[in-house]
Each structure stands twice: as structure tokens, then as C-alpha cells.
Short mmCIF file of N, CA and C and ligand atoms in Angstrom, two decimals:
data_model
loop_
_atom_site.label_atom_id
_atom_site.label_comp_id
_atom_site.label_asym_id
_atom_site.label_seq_id
_atom_site.Cartn_x
_atom_site.Cartn_y
_atom_site.Cartn_z
N UNK A 1 -73.26 62.60 0.09
CA UNK A 1 -73.72 61.92 1.33
C UNK A 1 -73.37 60.44 1.30
N UNK A 2 -72.24 60.11 0.63
CA UNK A 2 -71.94 58.68 0.55
C UNK A 2 -71.38 58.15 1.86
N UNK A 3 -70.72 59.02 2.61
CA UNK A 3 -70.12 58.53 3.87
C UNK A 3 -70.83 59.19 5.04
N UNK A 4 -71.96 58.64 5.38
CA UNK A 4 -72.78 59.29 6.40
C UNK A 4 -72.49 58.79 7.80
N UNK A 5 -71.80 57.67 7.92
CA UNK A 5 -71.53 57.20 9.26
C UNK A 5 -70.04 57.33 9.56
N UNK A 6 -69.73 57.65 10.75
CA UNK A 6 -68.31 57.75 11.09
C UNK A 6 -67.75 56.34 11.21
N UNK A 7 -66.46 56.22 11.03
CA UNK A 7 -65.83 54.91 10.92
C UNK A 7 -65.95 54.04 12.17
N UNK A 8 -65.67 54.61 13.31
CA UNK A 8 -65.58 53.76 14.51
C UNK A 8 -66.51 54.25 15.61
N UNK A 9 -67.78 54.33 15.30
CA UNK A 9 -68.73 54.71 16.33
C UNK A 9 -68.73 53.65 17.41
N UNK A 10 -68.98 54.04 18.61
CA UNK A 10 -68.74 53.16 19.73
C UNK A 10 -69.57 51.87 19.75
N UNK A 11 -70.87 51.93 19.51
CA UNK A 11 -71.64 50.67 19.52
C UNK A 11 -71.07 49.66 18.54
N UNK A 12 -70.61 50.16 17.42
CA UNK A 12 -70.05 49.26 16.42
C UNK A 12 -68.77 48.59 16.91
N UNK A 13 -67.97 49.34 17.62
CA UNK A 13 -66.72 48.78 18.15
C UNK A 13 -67.03 47.70 19.18
N UNK A 14 -67.98 47.98 20.05
CA UNK A 14 -68.38 46.99 21.06
C UNK A 14 -68.91 45.73 20.40
N UNK A 15 -69.69 45.94 19.39
CA UNK A 15 -70.28 44.83 18.64
C UNK A 15 -69.18 43.96 18.02
N UNK A 16 -68.22 44.62 17.41
CA UNK A 16 -67.12 43.88 16.77
C UNK A 16 -66.32 43.08 17.79
N UNK A 17 -66.05 43.70 18.92
CA UNK A 17 -65.30 42.99 19.97
C UNK A 17 -66.07 41.76 20.45
N UNK A 18 -67.38 41.95 20.61
CA UNK A 18 -68.21 40.84 21.09
C UNK A 18 -68.25 39.70 20.07
N UNK A 19 -68.34 40.05 18.80
CA UNK A 19 -68.33 39.01 17.76
C UNK A 19 -67.00 38.25 17.78
N UNK A 20 -65.95 39.01 17.89
CA UNK A 20 -64.62 38.41 17.89
C UNK A 20 -64.48 37.43 19.05
N UNK A 21 -64.99 37.83 20.20
CA UNK A 21 -64.87 36.95 21.38
C UNK A 21 -65.72 35.69 21.25
N UNK A 22 -66.70 35.73 20.33
CA UNK A 22 -67.50 34.55 20.03
C UNK A 22 -66.85 33.69 18.94
N UNK A 23 -65.68 34.10 18.51
CA UNK A 23 -64.98 33.35 17.47
C UNK A 23 -65.45 33.66 16.06
N UNK A 24 -66.20 34.74 15.92
CA UNK A 24 -66.69 35.12 14.59
C UNK A 24 -65.66 36.05 13.94
N UNK A 25 -65.15 35.61 12.82
CA UNK A 25 -64.09 36.36 12.16
C UNK A 25 -64.65 37.15 10.98
N UNK A 26 -64.35 38.42 10.98
CA UNK A 26 -64.93 39.31 9.97
C UNK A 26 -63.85 40.18 9.37
N UNK A 27 -64.21 40.85 8.31
CA UNK A 27 -63.34 41.87 7.73
C UNK A 27 -64.05 43.20 7.73
N UNK A 28 -63.25 44.25 7.71
CA UNK A 28 -63.79 45.61 7.70
C UNK A 28 -63.50 46.27 6.36
N UNK A 29 -64.07 47.45 6.20
CA UNK A 29 -63.77 48.31 5.04
C UNK A 29 -64.03 47.61 3.72
N UNK A 30 -65.19 47.03 3.61
CA UNK A 30 -65.58 46.40 2.37
C UNK A 30 -65.81 47.44 1.28
N UNK A 31 -65.50 47.06 0.07
CA UNK A 31 -65.80 47.94 -1.07
C UNK A 31 -67.03 47.46 -1.83
N UNK A 32 -67.76 46.52 -1.25
CA UNK A 32 -69.01 46.07 -1.87
C UNK A 32 -70.03 47.22 -1.89
N UNK A 33 -71.06 47.11 -2.74
CA UNK A 33 -72.08 48.17 -2.78
C UNK A 33 -72.62 48.49 -1.39
N UNK A 34 -72.74 49.76 -1.08
CA UNK A 34 -73.26 50.20 0.20
C UNK A 34 -72.23 50.17 1.31
N UNK A 35 -71.03 49.70 1.02
CA UNK A 35 -69.95 49.62 2.01
C UNK A 35 -70.40 48.99 3.34
N UNK A 36 -70.66 47.69 3.31
CA UNK A 36 -71.06 47.03 4.56
C UNK A 36 -70.02 47.25 5.66
N UNK A 37 -70.50 47.34 6.89
CA UNK A 37 -69.58 47.58 8.01
C UNK A 37 -68.72 46.36 8.30
N UNK A 38 -69.31 45.19 8.22
CA UNK A 38 -68.57 43.96 8.49
C UNK A 38 -68.88 42.92 7.40
N UNK A 39 -67.87 42.17 7.07
CA UNK A 39 -68.04 41.09 6.11
C UNK A 39 -67.55 39.80 6.75
N UNK A 40 -68.38 38.76 6.68
CA UNK A 40 -67.96 37.44 7.15
C UNK A 40 -67.84 36.56 5.91
N UNK A 41 -66.65 36.57 5.31
CA UNK A 41 -66.51 35.98 3.96
C UNK A 41 -66.86 34.50 3.92
N UNK A 42 -66.45 33.76 4.94
CA UNK A 42 -66.69 32.31 4.92
C UNK A 42 -68.15 31.96 4.84
N UNK A 43 -69.00 32.78 5.43
CA UNK A 43 -70.43 32.50 5.46
C UNK A 43 -71.21 33.36 4.48
N UNK A 44 -70.51 34.16 3.69
CA UNK A 44 -71.18 35.06 2.75
C UNK A 44 -72.21 35.94 3.47
N UNK A 45 -71.80 36.47 4.63
CA UNK A 45 -72.70 37.34 5.40
C UNK A 45 -72.12 38.75 5.44
N UNK A 46 -73.02 39.71 5.26
CA UNK A 46 -72.65 41.12 5.38
C UNK A 46 -73.47 41.74 6.49
N UNK A 47 -72.84 42.62 7.25
CA UNK A 47 -73.56 43.28 8.34
C UNK A 47 -73.42 44.79 8.20
N UNK A 48 -74.57 45.44 8.31
CA UNK A 48 -74.61 46.90 8.36
C UNK A 48 -75.09 47.32 9.74
N UNK A 49 -74.43 48.32 10.28
CA UNK A 49 -74.92 48.96 11.50
C UNK A 49 -75.42 50.33 11.07
N UNK A 50 -76.73 50.51 11.09
CA UNK A 50 -77.31 51.73 10.55
C UNK A 50 -77.57 52.76 11.65
N UNK A 51 -77.15 53.97 11.39
CA UNK A 51 -77.45 55.07 12.32
C UNK A 51 -78.92 55.42 12.27
N UNK A 52 -79.48 55.78 13.41
CA UNK A 52 -80.94 55.97 13.49
C UNK A 52 -81.43 57.12 12.63
N UNK A 53 -80.61 58.15 12.50
CA UNK A 53 -81.09 59.32 11.76
C UNK A 53 -80.97 59.13 10.25
N UNK A 54 -79.79 58.82 9.78
CA UNK A 54 -79.57 58.75 8.33
C UNK A 54 -80.33 57.61 7.69
N UNK A 55 -80.56 56.57 8.43
CA UNK A 55 -81.28 55.43 7.85
C UNK A 55 -82.70 55.34 8.37
N UNK A 56 -83.09 56.29 9.21
CA UNK A 56 -84.47 56.44 9.68
C UNK A 56 -85.01 55.21 10.41
N UNK A 57 -84.43 54.97 11.55
CA UNK A 57 -84.95 53.97 12.48
C UNK A 57 -86.41 54.26 12.80
N UNK A 58 -87.26 53.22 12.80
CA UNK A 58 -88.69 53.48 13.04
C UNK A 58 -88.98 54.03 14.44
N UNK A 59 -88.09 53.83 15.38
CA UNK A 59 -88.34 54.35 16.74
C UNK A 59 -87.77 55.76 16.91
N UNK A 60 -86.53 55.96 16.47
CA UNK A 60 -85.87 57.24 16.76
C UNK A 60 -85.71 58.14 15.54
N UNK A 61 -85.91 57.58 14.36
CA UNK A 61 -85.71 58.38 13.16
C UNK A 61 -86.83 59.38 13.02
N UNK A 62 -86.50 60.64 12.85
CA UNK A 62 -87.55 61.63 12.66
C UNK A 62 -87.04 62.67 11.68
N UNK A 63 -87.97 63.36 11.07
CA UNK A 63 -87.63 64.40 10.10
C UNK A 63 -87.46 65.72 10.85
N UNK A 64 -86.32 66.39 10.66
CA UNK A 64 -86.15 67.70 11.32
C UNK A 64 -87.29 68.65 10.94
N UNK A 65 -87.69 69.50 11.86
CA UNK A 65 -88.82 70.39 11.61
C UNK A 65 -88.44 71.50 10.63
N UNK A 66 -87.24 72.04 10.80
CA UNK A 66 -86.87 73.08 9.84
C UNK A 66 -86.35 72.43 8.57
N UNK A 67 -86.72 73.01 7.44
CA UNK A 67 -86.32 72.44 6.16
C UNK A 67 -86.88 71.05 5.95
N UNK A 68 -88.08 70.82 6.41
CA UNK A 68 -88.59 69.45 6.47
C UNK A 68 -88.75 68.80 5.09
N UNK A 69 -89.07 69.58 4.07
CA UNK A 69 -89.25 68.99 2.73
C UNK A 69 -87.92 68.44 2.23
N UNK A 70 -86.89 69.25 2.39
CA UNK A 70 -85.55 68.82 2.00
C UNK A 70 -85.16 67.53 2.73
N UNK A 71 -85.33 67.53 4.03
CA UNK A 71 -84.92 66.36 4.83
C UNK A 71 -85.76 65.13 4.51
N UNK A 72 -87.03 65.37 4.31
CA UNK A 72 -87.92 64.25 4.02
C UNK A 72 -87.45 63.54 2.75
N UNK A 73 -87.13 64.32 1.73
CA UNK A 73 -86.69 63.73 0.46
C UNK A 73 -85.33 63.06 0.61
N UNK A 74 -84.45 63.75 1.28
CA UNK A 74 -83.09 63.23 1.43
C UNK A 74 -83.10 61.91 2.20
N UNK A 75 -83.85 61.88 3.29
CA UNK A 75 -83.87 60.68 4.13
C UNK A 75 -84.62 59.55 3.44
N UNK A 76 -85.64 59.91 2.68
CA UNK A 76 -86.36 58.87 1.96
C UNK A 76 -85.44 58.23 0.90
N UNK A 77 -84.63 59.07 0.26
CA UNK A 77 -83.67 58.52 -0.71
C UNK A 77 -82.67 57.59 -0.03
N UNK A 78 -82.23 57.95 1.16
CA UNK A 78 -81.32 57.05 1.90
C UNK A 78 -81.95 55.68 2.12
N UNK A 79 -83.21 55.70 2.56
CA UNK A 79 -83.90 54.44 2.86
C UNK A 79 -84.07 53.63 1.58
N UNK A 80 -84.42 54.31 0.50
CA UNK A 80 -84.56 53.61 -0.79
C UNK A 80 -83.22 53.03 -1.24
N UNK A 81 -82.17 53.80 -1.03
CA UNK A 81 -80.85 53.32 -1.42
C UNK A 81 -80.47 52.08 -0.61
N UNK A 82 -80.79 52.08 0.68
CA UNK A 82 -80.52 50.90 1.51
C UNK A 82 -81.22 49.67 0.92
N UNK A 83 -82.46 49.87 0.49
CA UNK A 83 -83.22 48.73 -0.06
C UNK A 83 -82.60 48.25 -1.37
N UNK A 84 -82.17 49.20 -2.20
CA UNK A 84 -81.52 48.82 -3.47
C UNK A 84 -80.22 48.09 -3.21
N UNK A 85 -79.47 48.58 -2.24
CA UNK A 85 -78.20 47.94 -1.89
C UNK A 85 -78.45 46.51 -1.41
N UNK A 86 -79.45 46.35 -0.55
CA UNK A 86 -79.78 45.00 -0.06
C UNK A 86 -80.06 44.05 -1.22
N UNK A 87 -80.88 44.53 -2.15
CA UNK A 87 -81.26 43.69 -3.28
C UNK A 87 -80.05 43.32 -4.11
N UNK A 88 -79.22 44.31 -4.38
CA UNK A 88 -78.02 44.11 -5.18
C UNK A 88 -77.10 43.08 -4.53
N UNK A 89 -76.90 43.21 -3.22
CA UNK A 89 -76.00 42.29 -2.51
C UNK A 89 -76.59 40.87 -2.45
N UNK A 90 -77.91 40.80 -2.25
CA UNK A 90 -78.56 39.48 -2.24
C UNK A 90 -78.43 38.82 -3.61
N UNK A 91 -78.55 39.61 -4.65
CA UNK A 91 -78.38 39.07 -6.00
C UNK A 91 -76.96 38.53 -6.21
N UNK A 92 -76.01 39.13 -5.49
CA UNK A 92 -74.62 38.66 -5.57
C UNK A 92 -74.38 37.44 -4.67
N UNK A 93 -75.41 37.02 -3.96
CA UNK A 93 -75.30 35.80 -3.16
C UNK A 93 -74.92 36.02 -1.70
N UNK A 94 -75.05 37.27 -1.23
CA UNK A 94 -74.76 37.55 0.17
C UNK A 94 -76.03 37.51 1.00
N UNK A 95 -75.86 37.11 2.26
CA UNK A 95 -76.93 37.30 3.23
C UNK A 95 -76.68 38.64 3.92
N UNK A 96 -77.66 39.52 3.86
CA UNK A 96 -77.49 40.87 4.39
C UNK A 96 -78.20 41.00 5.73
N UNK A 97 -77.46 41.40 6.76
CA UNK A 97 -78.04 41.66 8.08
C UNK A 97 -77.88 43.14 8.38
N UNK A 98 -78.96 43.76 8.79
CA UNK A 98 -78.89 45.17 9.19
C UNK A 98 -79.37 45.31 10.61
N UNK A 99 -78.61 46.02 11.39
CA UNK A 99 -79.02 46.32 12.76
C UNK A 99 -78.96 47.82 12.96
N UNK A 100 -79.86 48.31 13.79
CA UNK A 100 -79.82 49.73 14.14
C UNK A 100 -78.74 49.94 15.18
N UNK A 101 -78.05 51.04 15.01
CA UNK A 101 -77.01 51.38 15.99
C UNK A 101 -77.60 51.48 17.40
N UNK A 102 -78.81 52.02 17.49
CA UNK A 102 -79.44 52.17 18.81
C UNK A 102 -79.77 50.80 19.42
N UNK A 103 -80.10 49.86 18.56
CA UNK A 103 -80.40 48.49 18.97
C UNK A 103 -79.10 47.80 19.44
N UNK A 104 -78.05 48.02 18.70
CA UNK A 104 -76.75 47.44 19.06
C UNK A 104 -76.32 47.93 20.43
N UNK A 105 -76.59 49.21 20.66
CA UNK A 105 -76.20 49.82 21.93
C UNK A 105 -76.97 49.18 23.09
N UNK A 106 -78.27 48.97 22.90
CA UNK A 106 -79.12 48.52 24.00
C UNK A 106 -79.18 47.02 24.16
N UNK A 107 -79.05 46.29 23.07
CA UNK A 107 -79.25 44.83 23.12
C UNK A 107 -78.07 44.11 22.49
N UNK A 108 -76.90 44.54 22.89
CA UNK A 108 -75.69 44.01 22.26
C UNK A 108 -75.64 42.48 22.30
N UNK A 109 -75.89 41.91 23.49
CA UNK A 109 -75.69 40.46 23.58
C UNK A 109 -76.73 39.69 22.76
N UNK A 110 -77.96 40.23 22.68
CA UNK A 110 -78.98 39.58 21.84
C UNK A 110 -78.56 39.57 20.37
N UNK A 111 -78.03 40.69 19.94
CA UNK A 111 -77.65 40.80 18.53
C UNK A 111 -76.46 39.91 18.22
N UNK A 112 -75.53 39.88 19.14
CA UNK A 112 -74.37 39.00 18.95
C UNK A 112 -74.83 37.53 18.91
N UNK A 113 -75.76 37.17 19.76
CA UNK A 113 -76.31 35.80 19.75
C UNK A 113 -76.97 35.50 18.40
N UNK A 114 -77.72 36.46 17.90
CA UNK A 114 -78.38 36.28 16.60
C UNK A 114 -77.35 36.01 15.50
N UNK A 115 -76.32 36.82 15.49
CA UNK A 115 -75.28 36.64 14.46
C UNK A 115 -74.58 35.32 14.65
N UNK A 116 -74.30 34.97 15.90
CA UNK A 116 -73.61 33.70 16.18
C UNK A 116 -74.46 32.52 15.69
N UNK A 117 -75.75 32.59 15.94
CA UNK A 117 -76.66 31.52 15.51
C UNK A 117 -76.65 31.39 13.99
N UNK A 118 -76.73 32.52 13.31
CA UNK A 118 -76.76 32.48 11.84
C UNK A 118 -75.43 31.99 11.28
N UNK A 119 -74.33 32.44 11.86
CA UNK A 119 -73.04 32.04 11.30
C UNK A 119 -72.70 30.58 11.60
N UNK A 120 -73.35 30.01 12.64
CA UNK A 120 -73.06 28.62 12.97
C UNK A 120 -73.91 27.63 12.20
N UNK A 121 -74.85 28.15 11.40
CA UNK A 121 -75.70 27.26 10.63
C UNK A 121 -74.91 26.56 9.54
ZN1 LIG B 1 -83.58 53.68 16.98
#
């Protein structure tokens, strides 16, 4: 289950285009722990766009009813792994930003503003 998100999901593409139009330059396909979706090397910023199901968004993430014990454990491990990855990357001196894919879809401009504010500091 290392590659749980598809490469070019649409909200992520829109997000990247919006960042680019704000003059924010990033790289893709990082090999850092957890494979961040975007890397802004100059600012030591990493961005993850997390899918609501695999990373268990508090609003939309839910445990499937069938096979619930299996899913509960599997999804809990994903969430724990995200936390470990965050810690590991922070220890390496990165600022880690995580956004929910569903959030990116609905509040794209707010999220882009947030990233722009942080990167301009
Ligand atoms: Zn959600």
C-alpha cells in the first residue's frame, strides 16, 4: 500500500497550476520519506495532498462496514505512518504542509493563499 494515491488526481493538478501562477516554483516526484506531492526546495517546504479515504479525513474518512476490523487497522496504520513521516521530515529540517484533497477541491484559492503567505515569509 505504498502508492495509495494516483499520480495526477485532478484537485492536485488544479492546485499545482494555481501555485505556479502565483510564482511558486515546486518540484514533483520527491523521493523523500512519504513521497511528498510537491517540494519547494528554496523554502524547505513539502506539501502533501491527502486523499480523504486512505488518510482518513475527519469529515469524509470513514471505515467501510464490511471487513471493518481489517480496514480499521489498515487505515489507522496509514494515519500513524503519516505522523511518523511528518516527524521524520521535520527532523530533516522541512516544513510539512498537509491538505486534504477534498479541501483542495472546495477551497482552492484559500489554500493557495495560505501557501503563498508561508512561502513569502
Ligand atoms: Zn474530507
